């Protein structure tokens, strides 16, 4: 209530006719719509604001301060405006100063700043995230305490220049005019950024319902239908949970297993950035060990519901779009189940107001979809239900059906396509959604879900012969309660992983052996922070393929997980011993049961761990480490890590140390005061191995198999790694080391593709090393594919001369300024140095403009105009067929194909006339051959031309004037009465020594007769 009270009081002062406490006395008029939008939200109100200002401040100088014997506290405004400044007015004010006291004069531009009080930290994080995405990159939470949370929205486009003193201005009038011009440009950029922020608030439905935005909320609503907290009961945006302290499944898992990301080829991995999709493992001869993925929310470009079908090869990582003539409508929250070679898709949600009950069948042998008409009872409109197939029957349980959470069980006979509601007996589960259901023999097993109030952790079996539910009684610690997780069956095991709430520090895989009643828990160790919420798991052979998953977080935006793979044979080898033998510590009685495996009992005497750690209580970590380092027993290749929430420290040790220490009897009692105070000086008095081992035993140190294996990152740069690897290769082939001078010191990287410069490895001697050289170079640079740059074709199409050295496919994906570019690097060139110019074009406000890009290429500027500048329509002219293929692909991938017309051929023939508000001429070294085409393309009222060219640094002004003069002459010859002026000159990059890539913005305005 305190927040609402303060908001009410603050808004009352804003609407009061009395002046406020600011020097200006009232709110900046241009800012009122933005402030009204912020203040309309129940979680925010603004406490102070400034739309941006240009000012000259007069402050006391050192002499003045000394005379009055006090520190200066600010100053006086000589000039201030909240609008673009008039240079003449500023001149007249500054150069007519005549004051008795000499004071410093400082010219300033200060951008927008708004202070916002937020209802809670989560609301603050949402606002900061949105502000930063709109360019206010210095925004942040400035105050958090038990009473108030304050956010400052601000950016860094400031300007502050000293002018001299009041009676001694040190700059010329021309320079002051120059400063005012820069400040006015910044003012305009500030205005555009402010408008963008306001638009973003409205587009994200800041005031009302969030429309089609797909969030991981719990009930039959999208985010925005209600204020969904991230870490409270409405927790499926992102909820974190810490483990319990008992060391069981709800705390630290008993075992650790590596999980690895899949290297995706063929298509962009972003195609699999999904959640709420479905996946089935295929075992057909056509697609052996492949996973079929359908639908979901996410994908490349604008995130949306999808209806694509993809096959993912679990062995090679090859991702391929399944070409189909007809498909189900886009959806998520549906189910997909295999009955023989047919995949049945049931229900799902097409949009917040359209929940489905249709059934589609995909023949996986001929790749053909068919919507089927079912008989029997009508299956409810449902999403977030779960389904599984036993024999020819598909069973579906629970979900959100007709707006309510269900506990109904339905059965579809896939032979005659007849639905029936199953009359069940036994211990019936409560209504739920976002649960999982798997088939094992003639039984179904179900775990977890959400009942509308809480996550569930119950585990049920369903006998399909007797239609009887049974709540399974489980020994040991069951998996923690969760929903939106995944479940799979492998041999005699059922696995559960992921879901919400999210484990804070790790992912856990829980394994249940059917018939044993016992759960075991394994920590999944991976490189990144995976978010397996609404993901899918598919068993392909002996591999578990995990696709998608993610969440929408106010503070961090939308996050998707990468495709991952886990070997299940390794999993079984870890779990089996626990079902056959009792676990023991490899030390003395009294250590924590279940922490480690008894390696001989669990694996057999032939299985010996590759790596070991010495575990010691945290308070004894310093002396233990010093001893290990002194005697060379510390393995420097691996990292030290902690366990049991920091209670113990694990030091990686050498095999030699393990052999020496294996017969030691550590002191596991708490009282070891005589060694608690060991310091480095005393330790270095220890000269014998035996005494060092005795001290470690007194510290209670124990050896364990290292299941984590945290490898220390190499400190060497990629260049040094490459030099060392190539030097070793030269040595093996008795070649001179002087060849190392030809190694490149820089290269270009596009994802897994590294492109070496044309001048590298030129000596013919390198050819004798063949592919061995290129594989070593690729490995040292961390590249899957390697290429060397060649000369760009001198033909008009400017084809790439790239030579692939490792790999076979030249297609690469590159994301830049929020735009996705895909192209075949062996056929198309990529403008690496035009990053700033592409960003500049994307920052323009082209919302109502028609644009013609005369040299579109793969979409270098076409895409920023569409994706970032929101152009109404772009005509993209291009005559290179390879570039056109990439351009069309990029338009689709970025979701802007409906606003672009691709015109194939010579732009002097294909470019439309009299339609454009803006024309881009991005060809180097000169686009002069199409200047007349550009003029004809503009509307009769004029517009803007962006003319690119390579220019000598001493001739920049001459070239700029020549361009403007030529455009003027062409416009006259075309019958236009235009005022042609240079609006801006952008220095993009150095193209060659003393040759600069320039872009001149030419403004053409119609002169009324």
mmCIF file with all atom_site columns, N, CA and C in Angstrom, residues 721-722 725-726 729 732 756 761 766 769-787 804-808:
data_model
loop_
_atom_site.group_PDB
_atom_site.id
_atom_site.type_symbol
_atom_site.label_atom_id
_atom_site.label_alt_id
_atom_site.label_comp_id
_atom_site.label_asym_id
_atom_site.label_entity_id
_atom_site.label_seq_id
_atom_site.pdbx_PDB_ins_code
_atom_site.Cartn_x
_atom_site.Cartn_y
_atom_site.Cartn_z
_atom_site.occupancy
_atom_site.B_iso_or_equiv
_atom_site.pdbx_formal_charge
_atom_site.auth_seq_id
_atom_site.auth_comp_id
_atom_site.auth_asym_id
_atom_site.auth_atom_id
_atom_site.pdbx_PDB_model_num
ATOM 1  N N  . UNK A 1 721 ? 48.469 -20.893 -29.858 1.00 0.00 ? 721 UNK A N  1
ATOM 2  C CA . UNK A 1 721 ? 48.121 -22.311 -29.977 1.00 0.00 ? 721 UNK A CA 1
ATOM 3  C C  . UNK A 1 721 ? 48.391 -22.795 -31.398 1.00 0.00 ? 721 UNK A C  1
ATOM 4  N N  . UNK A 1 722 ? 48.009 -21.955 -32.386 1.00 0.00 ? 722 UNK A N  1
ATOM 5  C CA . UNK A 1 722 ? 48.233 -22.322 -33.780 1.00 0.00 ? 722 UNK A CA 1
ATOM 6  C C  . UNK A 1 722 ? 49.727 -22.402 -34.078 1.00 0.00 ? 722 UNK A C  1
ATOM 7  N N  . UNK A 1 725 ? 51.138 -25.634 -32.620 1.00 0.00 ? 725 UNK A N  1
ATOM 8  C CA . UNK A 1 725 ? 50.689 -26.830 -33.339 1.00 0.00 ? 725 UNK A CA 1
ATOM 9  C C  . UNK A 1 725 ? 51.347 -26.937 -34.709 1.00 0.00 ? 725 UNK A C  1
ATOM 10 N N  . UNK A 1 726 ? 51.441 -25.801 -35.422 1.00 0.00 ? 726 UNK A N  1
ATOM 11 C CA . UNK A 1 726 ? 52.046 -25.824 -36.755 1.00 0.00 ? 726 UNK A CA 1
ATOM 12 C C  . UNK A 1 726 ? 53.550 -26.055 -36.656 1.00 0.00 ? 726 UNK A C  1
ATOM 13 N N  . UNK A 1 729 ? 54.133 -29.629 -36.365 1.00 0.00 ? 729 UNK A N  1
ATOM 14 C CA . UNK A 1 729 ? 53.922 -30.271 -37.663 1.00 0.00 ? 729 UNK A CA 1
ATOM 15 C C  . UNK A 1 729 ? 55.143 -30.089 -38.570 1.00 0.00 ? 729 UNK A C  1
ATOM 16 N N  . UNK A 1 732 ? 57.945 -32.367 -37.502 1.00 0.00 ? 732 UNK A N  1
ATOM 17 C CA . UNK A 1 732 ? 57.753 -33.773 -37.879 1.00 0.00 ? 732 UNK A CA 1
ATOM 18 C C  . UNK A 1 732 ? 58.088 -34.012 -39.353 1.00 0.00 ? 732 UNK A C  1
ATOM 19 N N  . UNK A 1 756 ? 40.632 -17.346 -43.362 1.00 0.00 ? 756 UNK A N  1
ATOM 20 C CA . UNK A 1 756 ? 42.007 -16.856 -43.300 1.00 0.00 ? 756 UNK A CA 1
ATOM 21 C C  . UNK A 1 756 ? 42.221 -15.811 -44.395 1.00 0.00 ? 756 UNK A C  1
ATOM 22 N N  . UNK A 1 761 ? 49.843 -18.588 -45.738 1.00 0.00 ? 761 UNK A N  1
ATOM 23 C CA . UNK A 1 761 ? 50.230 -19.919 -46.239 1.00 0.00 ? 761 UNK A CA 1
ATOM 24 C C  . UNK A 1 761 ? 50.433 -19.913 -47.760 1.00 0.00 ? 761 UNK A C  1
ATOM 25 N N  . UNK A 1 766 ? 53.869 -25.341 -48.253 1.00 0.00 ? 766 UNK A N  1
ATOM 26 C CA . UNK A 1 766 ? 52.726 -25.724 -47.425 1.00 0.00 ? 766 UNK A CA 1
ATOM 27 C C  . UNK A 1 766 ? 51.893 -26.806 -48.108 1.00 0.00 ? 766 UNK A C  1
ATOM 28 N N  . UNK A 1 769 ? 52.011 -30.498 -47.135 1.00 0.00 ? 769 UNK A N  1
ATOM 29 C CA . UNK A 1 769 ? 51.436 -30.996 -45.882 1.00 0.00 ? 769 UNK A CA 1
ATOM 30 C C  . UNK A 1 769 ? 49.981 -31.422 -46.052 1.00 0.00 ? 769 UNK A C  1
ATOM 31 N N  . UNK A 1 770 ? 49.355 -31.000 -47.156 1.00 0.00 ? 770 UNK A N  1
ATOM 32 C CA . UNK A 1 770 ? 47.998 -31.440 -47.456 1.00 0.00 ? 770 UNK A CA 1
ATOM 33 C C  . UNK A 1 770 ? 46.990 -31.062 -46.380 1.00 0.00 ? 770 UNK A C  1
ATOM 34 N N  . UNK A 1 771 ? 45.971 -31.918 -46.230 1.00 0.00 ? 771 UNK A N  1
ATOM 35 C CA . UNK A 1 771 ? 44.872 -31.630 -45.310 1.00 0.00 ? 771 UNK A CA 1
ATOM 36 C C  . UNK A 1 771 ? 45.304 -31.637 -43.852 1.00 0.00 ? 771 UNK A C  1
ATOM 37 N N  . UNK A 1 772 ? 46.410 -32.298 -43.551 1.00 0.00 ? 772 UNK A N  1
ATOM 38 C CA . UNK A 1 772 ? 46.881 -32.354 -42.163 1.00 0.00 ? 772 UNK A CA 1
ATOM 39 C C  . UNK A 1 772 ? 47.091 -30.949 -41.617 1.00 0.00 ? 772 UNK A C  1
ATOM 40 N N  . UNK A 1 773 ? 47.632 -30.066 -42.448 1.00 0.00 ? 773 UNK A N  1
ATOM 41 C CA . UNK A 1 773 ? 47.870 -28.674 -42.030 1.00 0.00 ? 773 UNK A CA 1
ATOM 42 C C  . UNK A 1 773 ? 46.556 -27.989 -41.699 1.00 0.00 ? 773 UNK A C  1
ATOM 43 N N  . UNK A 1 774 ? 45.583 -28.104 -42.613 1.00 0.00 ? 774 UNK A N  1
ATOM 44 C CA . UNK A 1 774 ? 44.353 -27.349 -42.421 1.00 0.00 ? 774 UNK A CA 1
ATOM 45 C C  . UNK A 1 774 ? 43.554 -27.860 -41.235 1.00 0.00 ? 774 UNK A C  1
ATOM 46 N N  . UNK A 1 775 ? 43.587 -29.164 -40.986 1.00 0.00 ? 775 UNK A N  1
ATOM 47 C CA . UNK A 1 775 ? 42.883 -29.700 -39.821 1.00 0.00 ? 775 UNK A CA 1
ATOM 48 C C  . UNK A 1 775 ? 43.482 -29.184 -38.525 1.00 0.00 ? 775 UNK A C  1
ATOM 49 N N  . UNK A 1 776 ? 44.828 -29.069 -38.496 1.00 0.00 ? 776 UNK A N  1
ATOM 50 C CA . UNK A 1 776 ? 45.505 -28.554 -37.300 1.00 0.00 ? 776 UNK A CA 1
ATOM 51 C C  . UNK A 1 776 ? 45.162 -27.081 -37.094 1.00 0.00 ? 776 UNK A C  1
ATOM 52 N N  . UNK A 1 777 ? 45.179 -26.297 -38.177 1.00 0.00 ? 777 UNK A N  1
ATOM 53 C CA . UNK A 1 777 ? 44.859 -24.870 -38.063 1.00 0.00 ? 777 UNK A CA 1
ATOM 54 C C  . UNK A 1 777 ? 43.411 -24.695 -37.598 1.00 0.00 ? 777 UNK A C  1
ATOM 55 N N  . UNK A 1 778 ? 42.497 -25.450 -38.178 1.00 0.00 ? 778 UNK A N  1
ATOM 56 C CA . UNK A 1 778 ? 41.090 -25.336 -37.790 1.00 0.00 ? 778 UNK A CA 1
ATOM 57 C C  . UNK A 1 778 ? 40.899 -25.696 -36.321 1.00 0.00 ? 778 UNK A C  1
ATOM 58 N N  . UNK A 1 779 ? 41.542 -26.766 -35.881 1.00 0.00 ? 779 UNK A N  1
ATOM 59 C CA . UNK A 1 779 ? 41.401 -27.198 -34.496 1.00 0.00 ? 779 UNK A CA 1
ATOM 60 C C  . UNK A 1 779 ? 41.964 -26.159 -33.533 1.00 0.00 ? 779 UNK A C  1
ATOM 61 N N  . UNK A 1 780 ? 43.112 -25.571 -33.872 1.00 0.00 ? 780 UNK A N  1
ATOM 62 C CA . UNK A 1 780 ? 43.739 -24.590 -32.976 1.00 0.00 ? 780 UNK A CA 1
ATOM 63 C C  . UNK A 1 780 ? 42.918 -23.312 -32.891 1.00 0.00 ? 780 UNK A C  1
ATOM 64 N N  . UNK A 1 781 ? 42.152 -23.000 -33.936 1.00 0.00 ? 781 UNK A N  1
ATOM 65 C CA . UNK A 1 781 ? 41.325 -21.801 -33.925 1.00 0.00 ? 781 UNK A CA 1
ATOM 66 C C  . UNK A 1 781 ? 39.897 -22.091 -33.472 1.00 0.00 ? 781 UNK A C  1
ATOM 67 N N  . UNK A 1 782 ? 39.631 -23.335 -33.089 1.00 0.00 ? 782 UNK A N  1
ATOM 68 C CA . UNK A 1 782 ? 38.305 -23.697 -32.612 1.00 0.00 ? 782 UNK A CA 1
ATOM 69 C C  . UNK A 1 782 ? 37.246 -23.635 -33.696 1.00 0.00 ? 782 UNK A C  1
ATOM 70 N N  . UNK A 1 783 ? 37.617 -23.986 -34.926 1.00 0.00 ? 783 UNK A N  1
ATOM 71 C CA . UNK A 1 783 ? 36.703 -23.888 -36.061 1.00 0.00 ? 783 UNK A CA 1
ATOM 72 C C  . UNK A 1 783 ? 36.321 -25.270 -36.556 1.00 0.00 ? 783 UNK A C  1
ATOM 73 N N  . UNK A 1 784 ? 35.062 -25.454 -36.918 1.00 0.00 ? 784 UNK A N  1
ATOM 74 C CA . UNK A 1 784 ? 34.621 -26.676 -37.570 1.00 0.00 ? 784 UNK A CA 1
ATOM 75 C C  . UNK A 1 784 ? 34.917 -26.628 -39.061 1.00 0.00 ? 784 UNK A C  1
ATOM 76 N N  . UNK A 1 785 ? 34.836 -25.387 -39.616 1.00 0.00 ? 785 UNK A N  1
ATOM 77 C CA . UNK A 1 785 ? 35.113 -25.189 -41.039 1.00 0.00 ? 785 UNK A CA 1
ATOM 78 C C  . UNK A 1 785 ? 36.156 -24.087 -41.197 1.00 0.00 ? 785 UNK A C  1
ATOM 79 N N  . UNK A 1 786 ? 37.001 -24.258 -42.224 1.00 0.00 ? 786 UNK A N  1
ATOM 80 C CA . UNK A 1 786 ? 38.105 -23.325 -42.450 1.00 0.00 ? 786 UNK A CA 1
ATOM 81 C C  . UNK A 1 786 ? 38.154 -22.967 -43.928 1.00 0.00 ? 786 UNK A C  1
ATOM 82 N N  . UNK A 1 787 ? 38.431 -21.712 -44.227 1.00 0.00 ? 787 UNK A N  1
ATOM 83 C CA . UNK A 1 787 ? 38.529 -21.273 -45.617 1.00 0.00 ? 787 UNK A CA 1
ATOM 84 C C  . UNK A 1 787 ? 39.599 -20.196 -45.720 1.00 0.00 ? 787 UNK A C  1
ATOM 85 N N  . UNK A 1 804 ? 37.382 -23.209 -49.680 1.00 0.00 ? 804 UNK A N  1
ATOM 86 C CA . UNK A 1 804 ? 37.145 -24.000 -48.471 1.00 0.00 ? 804 UNK A CA 1
ATOM 87 C C  . UNK A 1 804 ? 38.294 -24.987 -48.279 1.00 0.00 ? 804 UNK A C  1
ATOM 88 N N  . UNK A 1 805 ? 38.867 -24.988 -47.079 1.00 0.00 ? 805 UNK A N  1
ATOM 89 C CA . UNK A 1 805 ? 39.995 -25.858 -46.754 1.00 0.00 ? 805 UNK A CA 1
ATOM 90 C C  . UNK A 1 805 ? 39.566 -27.036 -45.881 1.00 0.00 ? 805 UNK A C  1
ATOM 91 N N  . UNK A 1 806 ? 38.626 -26.790 -44.961 1.00 0.00 ? 806 UNK A N  1
ATOM 92 C CA . UNK A 1 806 ? 38.070 -27.845 -44.115 1.00 0.00 ? 806 UNK A CA 1
ATOM 93 C C  . UNK A 1 806 ? 36.557 -27.682 -44.128 1.00 0.00 ? 806 UNK A C  1
ATOM 94 N N  . UNK A 1 807 ? 35.848 -28.771 -44.414 1.00 0.00 ? 807 UNK A N  1
ATOM 95 C CA . UNK A 1 807 ? 34.400 -28.705 -44.502 1.00 0.00 ? 807 UNK A CA 1
ATOM 96 C C  . UNK A 1 807 ? 33.954 -28.745 -45.951 1.00 0.00 ? 807 UNK A C  1
ATOM 97 N N  . UNK A 1 808 ? 32.668 -28.947 -46.150 1.00 0.00 ? 808 UNK A N  1
ATOM 98 C CA . UNK A 1 808 ? 32.159 -29.064 -47.513 1.00 0.00 ? 808 UNK A CA 1
ATOM 99 C C  . UNK A 1 808 ? 31.066 -28.052 -47.816 1.00 0.00 ? 808 UNK A C  1
#
